[in-house]
CSV table of C-alpha atoms and ligand atoms in Angstrom, one decimal:
chain,number,residue,atom,x,y,z
A,1324,UNK,CA,-62.1,41.7,10.4
A,1325,UNK,CA,-65.6,43.1,10.7
A,1326,UNK,CA,-68.0,43.0,7.7
A,1327,UNK,CA,-71.0,44.3,9.7
A,1328,UNK,CA,-72.4,47.7,9.2
A,1329,UNK,CA,-71.9,48.2,12.9
A,1330,UNK,CA,-68.4,49.3,12.2
A,1331,UNK,CA,-68.5,53.1,12.3
A,1332,UNK,CA,-66.2,55.8,11.1
A,1333,UNK,CA,-65.0,56.1,14.7
A,1334,UNK,CA,-63.9,52.5,14.8
A,1335,UNK,CA,-61.2,53.0,12.2
A,1336,UNK,CA,-57.7,52.6,13.7
A,1337,UNK,CA,-55.2,55.1,12.2
A,1338,UNK,CA,-51.5,54.5,12.6
A,1339,UNK,CA,-49.3,57.2,11.3
A,1340,UNK,CA,-46.2,55.9,9.5
A,1341,UNK,CA,-44.2,59.0,9.0
A,1342,UNK,CA,-44.5,62.6,10.3
A,1343,UNK,CA,-46.2,64.1,7.2
A,1344,UNK,CA,-47.2,61.2,5.0
A,1345,UNK,CA,-48.6,57.7,5.2
A,1346,UNK,CA,-51.0,56.0,7.6
A,1347,UNK,CA,-52.0,52.4,8.0
A,1348,UNK,CA,-55.8,52.1,8.4
A,1349,UNK,CA,-57.1,49.2,10.5
A,1350,UNK,CA,-60.5,48.0,11.7
A,1351,UNK,CA,-62.1,48.0,8.3
A,1352,UNK,CA,-62.9,45.4,5.8
A,1353,UNK,CA,-62.9,46.8,2.3
A,1354,UNK,CA,-65.5,44.3,1.1
A,1355,UNK,CA,-68.0,46.0,3.4
A,1356,UNK,CA,-70.5,48.6,2.3
A,1357,UNK,CA,-69.0,52.0,3.3
A,1358,UNK,CA,-71.5,54.2,4.9
A,1359,UNK,CA,-71.4,57.9,3.9
A,1360,UNK,CA,-69.8,58.7,7.2
A,1361,UNK,CA,-67.1,56.1,6.6
A,1362,UNK,CA,-66.5,57.4,3.1
A,1363,UNK,CA,-66.2,61.0,4.4
A,1364,UNK,CA,-63.8,59.9,7.2
A,1365,UNK,CA,-61.6,57.9,4.7
A,1366,UNK,CA,-61.5,60.8,2.3
A,1367,UNK,CA,-60.5,63.2,5.1
A,1368,UNK,CA,-57.7,60.8,6.2
A,1369,UNK,CA,-56.6,60.6,2.6
A,1370,UNK,CA,-56.2,64.3,2.3
A,1371,UNK,CA,-54.5,64.5,5.7
A,1372,UNK,CA,-52.1,61.6,5.3
A,1373,UNK,CA,-51.8,61.6,1.5
A,1374,UNK,CA,-51.5,57.8,1.2
A,1375,UNK,CA,-53.5,55.2,3.1
A,1376,UNK,CA,-52.5,51.5,3.5
A,1377,UNK,CA,-54.8,48.7,4.3
A,1378,UNK,CA,-53.5,45.3,5.3
A,1379,UNK,CA,-54.8,41.7,5.1
A,1380,UNK,CA,-57.7,42.5,2.8
A,1381,UNK,CA,-59.3,39.7,0.8
A,1382,UNK,CA,-60.8,41.9,-1.9
A,1383,UNK,CA,-61.2,40.9,-5.5
A,1384,UNK,CA,-61.5,43.2,-8.6
A,1385,UNK,CA,-65.1,44.0,-8.0
A,1386,UNK,CA,-64.5,45.0,-4.4
A,1387,UNK,CA,-61.6,47.1,-5.5
A,1388,UNK,CA,-63.7,48.8,-8.1
A,1389,UNK,CA,-66.6,49.3,-5.7
A,1390,UNK,CA,-64.2,50.8,-3.1
A,1391,UNK,CA,-62.6,53.2,-5.7
A,1392,UNK,CA,-66.0,54.3,-7.0
A,1393,UNK,CA,-66.9,55.7,-3.6
A,1394,UNK,CA,-64.3,58.4,-4.0
A,1395,UNK,CA,-65.0,59.7,-7.5
A,1396,UNK,CA,-65.6,58.5,-11.1
A,1397,UNK,CA,-63.1,55.7,-11.9
A,1398,UNK,CA,-61.0,56.2,-15.0
A,1399,UNK,CA,-61.6,53.9,-17.9
A,1400,UNK,CA,-59.3,53.9,-20.9
A,1401,UNK,CA,-57.3,51.7,-23.1
A,1402,UNK,CA,-53.7,51.7,-21.8
A,1403,UNK,CA,-52.8,48.5,-23.6
A,1404,UNK,CA,-52.3,47.1,-20.1
A,1405,UNK,CA,-55.9,46.6,-19.0
A,1406,UNK,CA,-57.2,43.5,-17.3
A,1407,UNK,CA,-59.3,41.7,-19.8
A,1408,UNK,CA,-62.9,42.9,-19.5
A,1409,UNK,CA,-62.0,45.9,-17.3
A,1410,UNK,CA,-61.1,49.2,-19.0
A,1411,UNK,CA,-60.8,50.6,-15.4
A,1412,UNK,CA,-58.1,48.3,-14.2
A,1413,UNK,CA,-54.5,48.6,-15.3
A,1414,UNK,CA,-52.1,45.7,-14.8
A,1415,UNK,CA,-48.8,46.7,-13.5
A,1416,UNK,CA,-46.6,43.6,-13.8
A,1417,UNK,CA,-43.0,42.5,-14.0
A,1418,UNK,CA,-41.5,39.2,-14.5
A,1419,UNK,CA,-44.7,37.6,-15.9
A,1420,UNK,CA,-44.0,38.2,-19.6
A,1421,UNK,CA,-46.6,40.8,-20.2
A,1422,UNK,CA,-45.6,44.4,-21.2
A,1423,UNK,CA,-44.5,46.3,-18.2
A,1424,UNK,CA,-44.6,50.0,-17.6
A,1425,UNK,CA,-41.6,51.6,-16.0
A,1426,UNK,CA,-42.9,52.7,-12.6
A,1427,UNK,CA,-39.4,53.1,-11.0
A,1428,UNK,CA,-39.3,56.8,-11.7
A,1429,UNK,CA,-40.8,59.4,-9.5
A,1430,UNK,CA,-44.1,60.4,-10.9
A,1431,UNK,CA,-47.7,61.6,-10.5
A,1432,UNK,CA,-50.1,59.4,-12.4
A,1433,UNK,CA,-51.3,60.9,-15.7
A,1434,UNK,CA,-49.9,64.4,-15.1
A,1435,UNK,CA,-49.9,64.6,-18.9
A,1436,UNK,CA,-53.7,64.8,-18.8
A,1437,UNK,CA,-55.5,68.2,-18.6
A,1438,UNK,CA,-57.2,66.7,-15.5
A,1439,UNK,CA,-54.9,64.2,-13.9
A,1440,UNK,CA,-56.2,61.5,-11.6
A,1441,UNK,CA,-57.4,62.5,-8.1
A,1442,UNK,CA,-56.1,59.3,-6.7
A,1443,UNK,CA,-55.5,55.6,-7.2
A,1444,UNK,CA,-56.2,52.3,-5.5
A,1445,UNK,CA,-53.5,49.7,-6.0
A,1446,UNK,CA,-53.9,46.0,-5.0
A,1447,UNK,CA,-51.1,43.6,-4.6
A,1448,UNK,CA,-51.7,40.2,-6.2
A,1449,UNK,CA,-48.3,38.6,-6.4
A,1450,UNK,CA,-45.2,40.1,-4.9
A,1451,UNK,CA,-41.5,39.1,-4.8
A,1452,UNK,CA,-40.2,37.4,-1.7
A,1453,UNK,CA,-38.3,40.5,-1.0
A,1454,UNK,CA,-38.2,43.9,-2.7
A,1455,UNK,CA,-40.7,45.7,-4.9
A,1456,UNK,CA,-41.6,48.3,-2.2
A,1457,UNK,CA,-43.4,51.5,-3.3
A,1458,UNK,CA,-42.1,54.8,-2.1
A,1459,UNK,CA,-44.4,57.9,-1.8
A,1460,UNK,CA,-43.3,61.5,-1.5
A,1461,UNK,CA,-45.2,64.3,0.1
A,1462,UNK,CA,-45.1,67.1,-2.4
A,1463,UNK,CA,-46.8,69.6,-0.1
A,1464,UNK,CA,-43.9,69.1,2.4
A,1465,UNK,CA,-41.5,69.3,-0.6
A,1466,UNK,CA,-43.0,72.7,-1.4
A,1467,UNK,CA,-42.9,73.9,2.2
A,1468,UNK,CA,-39.3,72.9,2.4
A,1469,UNK,CA,-38.2,75.1,-0.6
A,1470,UNK,CA,-36.1,78.2,0.1
A,1471,UNK,CA,-38.3,81.3,0.2
A,1472,UNK,CA,-36.4,82.8,-2.8
A,1473,UNK,CA,-37.2,79.7,-4.9
A,1474,UNK,CA,-40.9,79.8,-3.8
A,1475,UNK,CA,-40.9,83.4,-5.2
A,1476,UNK,CA,-39.2,82.4,-8.4
A,1477,UNK,CA,-41.6,79.6,-9.2
A,1478,UNK,CA,-44.7,81.4,-8.3
A,1479,UNK,CA,-46.9,81.7,-11.4
A,1480,UNK,CA,-44.6,79.4,-13.6
A,1481,UNK,CA,-46.3,76.8,-15.8
A,1482,UNK,CA,-44.7,73.4,-16.7
A,1483,UNK,CA,-45.3,71.1,-19.7
A,1484,UNK,CA,-46.1,67.4,-18.9
A,1485,UNK,CA,-45.8,65.0,-21.8
A,1486,UNK,CA,-47.2,61.5,-21.8
A,1487,UNK,CA,-45.2,60.3,-24.7
A,1488,UNK,CA,-42.4,58.1,-23.5
A,1489,UNK,CA,-38.7,58.9,-23.5
A,1490,UNK,CA,-36.3,56.9,-25.5
A,1491,UNK,CA,-35.2,55.1,-22.3
A,1492,UNK,CA,-38.7,53.9,-21.9
A,1493,UNK,CA,-38.8,52.8,-25.5
A,1494,UNK,CA,-35.9,50.5,-24.8
A,1495,UNK,CA,-37.7,49.2,-21.8
A,1496,UNK,CA,-40.6,47.9,-23.9
A,1497,UNK,CA,-40.4,48.8,-27.6
A,1498,UNK,CA,-43.6,47.1,-28.7
A,1499,UNK,CA,-45.8,48.8,-26.1
A,1500,UNK,CA,-44.1,52.1,-26.8
A,1501,UNK,CA,-44.9,51.9,-30.5
A,1502,UNK,CA,-48.5,51.0,-30.0
A,1503,UNK,CA,-49.4,53.4,-27.2
A,1504,UNK,CA,-47.3,56.4,-26.8
A,1505,UNK,CA,-49.0,58.4,-29.6
A,1506,UNK,CA,-52.2,58.2,-27.6
A,1507,UNK,CA,-50.9,60.0,-24.6
A,1508,UNK,CA,-51.4,63.8,-24.8
A,1509,UNK,CA,-49.4,66.6,-23.2
A,1510,UNK,CA,-50.8,69.2,-20.8
A,1511,UNK,CA,-49.7,72.3,-19.0
A,1512,UNK,CA,-50.0,72.7,-15.2
A,1513,UNK,CA,-48.8,75.3,-12.7
A,1514,UNK,CA,-45.5,74.4,-11.1
A,1515,UNK,CA,-47.2,75.1,-7.8
A,1516,UNK,CA,-50.6,73.5,-7.7
A,1517,UNK,CA,-53.2,74.3,-5.1
A,1518,UNK,CA,-54.7,71.1,-3.7
A,1519,UNK,CA,-58.4,71.1,-4.5
A,1520,UNK,CA,-59.4,70.0,-0.9
A,1521,UNK,CA,-56.7,71.0,1.5
A,1522,UNK,CA,-55.9,74.3,-0.2
A,1523,UNK,CA,-52.2,73.5,0.4
A,1524,UNK,CA,-49.5,74.4,-2.1
A,1525,UNK,CA,-48.1,71.4,-3.9
A,1526,UNK,CA,-44.8,71.2,-5.9
A,1527,UNK,CA,-46.3,69.8,-9.1
A,1528,UNK,CA,-43.5,68.7,-11.4
A,1529,UNK,CA,-42.2,65.1,-11.8
A,1530,UNK,CA,-39.2,63.6,-13.4
A,1531,UNK,CA,-41.2,61.1,-15.5
A,1532,UNK,CA,-43.6,63.4,-17.3
A,1533,UNK,CA,-42.6,67.0,-16.9
A,1534,UNK,CA,-40.5,68.0,-19.8
A,1535,UNK,CA,-40.1,71.8,-19.7
A,1536,UNK,CA,-41.0,75.0,-17.9
A,1537,UNK,CA,-42.8,77.4,-20.2
A,1538,UNK,CA,-41.2,80.7,-21.0
A,1539,UNK,CA,-37.7,80.0,-19.6
A,1540,UNK,CA,-34.7,79.5,-21.8
A,1541,UNK,CA,-34.2,75.7,-22.2
A,1542,UNK,CA,-31.0,75.6,-20.1
A,1543,UNK,CA,-32.5,77.6,-17.2
A,1544,UNK,CA,-35.7,75.6,-17.4
A,1545,UNK,CA,-33.9,72.3,-17.4
A,1546,UNK,CA,-31.8,73.3,-14.5
A,1547,UNK,CA,-34.7,74.5,-12.4
A,1548,UNK,CA,-36.8,71.4,-13.3
A,1549,UNK,CA,-34.0,69.0,-12.3
A,1550,UNK,CA,-33.7,70.9,-9.0
A,1551,UNK,CA,-37.4,70.8,-8.3
A,1552,UNK,CA,-37.9,67.2,-9.4
A,1553,UNK,CA,-35.1,66.1,-7.2
A,1554,UNK,CA,-37.1,67.1,-4.1
A,1555,UNK,CA,-39.3,64.0,-4.4
A,1556,UNK,CA,-36.2,61.9,-3.7
A,1557,UNK,CA,-35.6,63.4,-0.2
A,1558,UNK,CA,-36.2,60.7,2.4
A,1559,UNK,CA,-37.7,63.2,5.0
A,1560,UNK,CA,-40.6,63.7,2.6
A,1561,UNK,CA,-41.2,60.0,2.0
A,1562,UNK,CA,-42.9,56.9,3.3
A,1563,UNK,CA,-41.9,53.4,2.0
A,1564,UNK,CA,-44.4,50.7,1.9
A,1565,UNK,CA,-43.6,47.0,2.0
A,1566,UNK,CA,-46.3,45.0,0.3
A,1567,UNK,CA,-47.8,41.8,1.4
A,1568,UNK,CA,-50.5,39.8,-0.4
A,1569,UNK,CA,-53.8,41.5,0.5
A,1570,UNK,CA,-52.2,44.9,0.9
A,1571,UNK,CA,-53.9,47.9,-0.6
A,1572,UNK,CA,-52.6,51.4,-1.1
A,1573,UNK,CA,-54.9,54.4,-1.8
A,1574,UNK,CA,-53.0,57.5,-2.6
A,1575,UNK,CA,-53.9,61.1,-3.2
A,1576,UNK,CA,-52.4,61.7,-6.6
A,1577,UNK,CA,-52.6,65.5,-6.2
A,1578,UNK,CA,-50.3,65.8,-3.3
A,1579,UNK,CA,-47.9,62.9,-3.8
A,1580,UNK,CA,-45.5,61.2,-6.2
A,1581,UNK,CA,-44.6,57.6,-6.1
A,1582,UNK,CA,-41.8,55.2,-7.2
A,1583,UNK,CA,-41.9,51.4,-7.3
A,1584,UNK,CA,-38.5,50.0,-6.5
A,1585,UNK,CA,-37.4,47.6,-9.2
A,1586,UNK,CA,-34.9,45.8,-7.0
A,1587,UNK,CA,-36.3,42.3,-7.4
A,1588,UNK,CA,-34.6,41.0,-10.5
A,1589,UNK,CA,-36.8,38.6,-12.5
A,1590,UNK,CA,-39.2,37.8,-9.7
A,1591,UNK,CA,-42.9,38.2,-10.5
A,1592,UNK,CA,-44.6,41.3,-9.1
A,1593,UNK,CA,-48.3,41.7,-10.1
A,1594,UNK,CA,-50.4,44.6,-9.1
A,1595,UNK,CA,-53.7,46.1,-10.3
A,1596,UNK,CA,-54.4,49.8,-10.2
A,1597,UNK,CA,-57.6,51.8,-10.6
A,1598,UNK,CA,-57.4,55.5,-11.2
A,1599,UNK,CA,-60.0,57.9,-9.7
A,1600,UNK,CA,-60.8,61.1,-11.5
A,1601,UNK,CA,-61.4,64.4,-9.8
A,1602,UNK,CA,-65.1,65.0,-9.2
A,1603,UNK,CA,-66.6,67.7,-11.3
A,1604,UNK,CA,-67.3,69.8,-8.2
A,1605,UNK,CA,-63.6,70.0,-7.4
B,668,SIN,C1,-47.7,53.0,-10.2
B,668,SIN,O1,-46.7,53.6,-10.5
B,668,SIN,O2,-48.8,53.5,-10.5
B,668,SIN,C2,-47.7,51.7,-9.5
B,668,SIN,C3,-46.8,51.7,-8.4
B,668,SIN,C4,-46.4,50.3,-8.0
B,668,SIN,O3,-46.4,49.4,-8.8
B,668,SIN,O4,-46.0,50.1,-6.8
């Protein structure tokens, strides 16, 4: 791997993983300084492929933070799951005895915020021998695949996203639920979001946080929501990533949803995530 500044944006190796989503990026060491041209190229690749994967990286928290910072202001808040001393880094762990957040539902990070994250950088620290993959869904492709009549029906609709956890999640980790759910707000977003960089239409509802469609009778709204949310689970819109130690995923949170498969029993899975906010000019 090359740490020298001689690596240029043109030296990046891009391997597409699925027709519309996911690319593995080689030829770059994420510890290196990223030139403005390199940052621009990576950002363009992110918008195009929606999730980028980097293998065999030896980055630590400071490198992860420095990398994330290149793409927008990193988010810093008390989730109750922060790495000690880092309000920007959220621990996502299972099997290690610390509170866990249920990430095995399709979701867009922080869609319950008025301005949800632009993206996130996730670093694998300890992974199960097998299992614990993360699946990503292309919600631009999901929108494109809707029948024209449904596209017309949902045009202009607004959905409510609520960060307070469901009773199922309370069962998952009651202590964390009690201490943190009241801090998560709710927000309204168009059901069809326009991507701030690509201009593409994105199907922007998710089964974890979206609770209702405004202005529709509950039964009709619930039915429509269940139908729209189910689109993330269609394999043709997905890429599935198998983690290795040193793997990094960088996703565009505007155009994707993700789901961490919880298929590894009591094995330990430790990841650290940094959320990146939208820049003010977007
Ligand atoms: C997340 O849902 O933000 C984390 C996904 C993962 O742990 O793979």
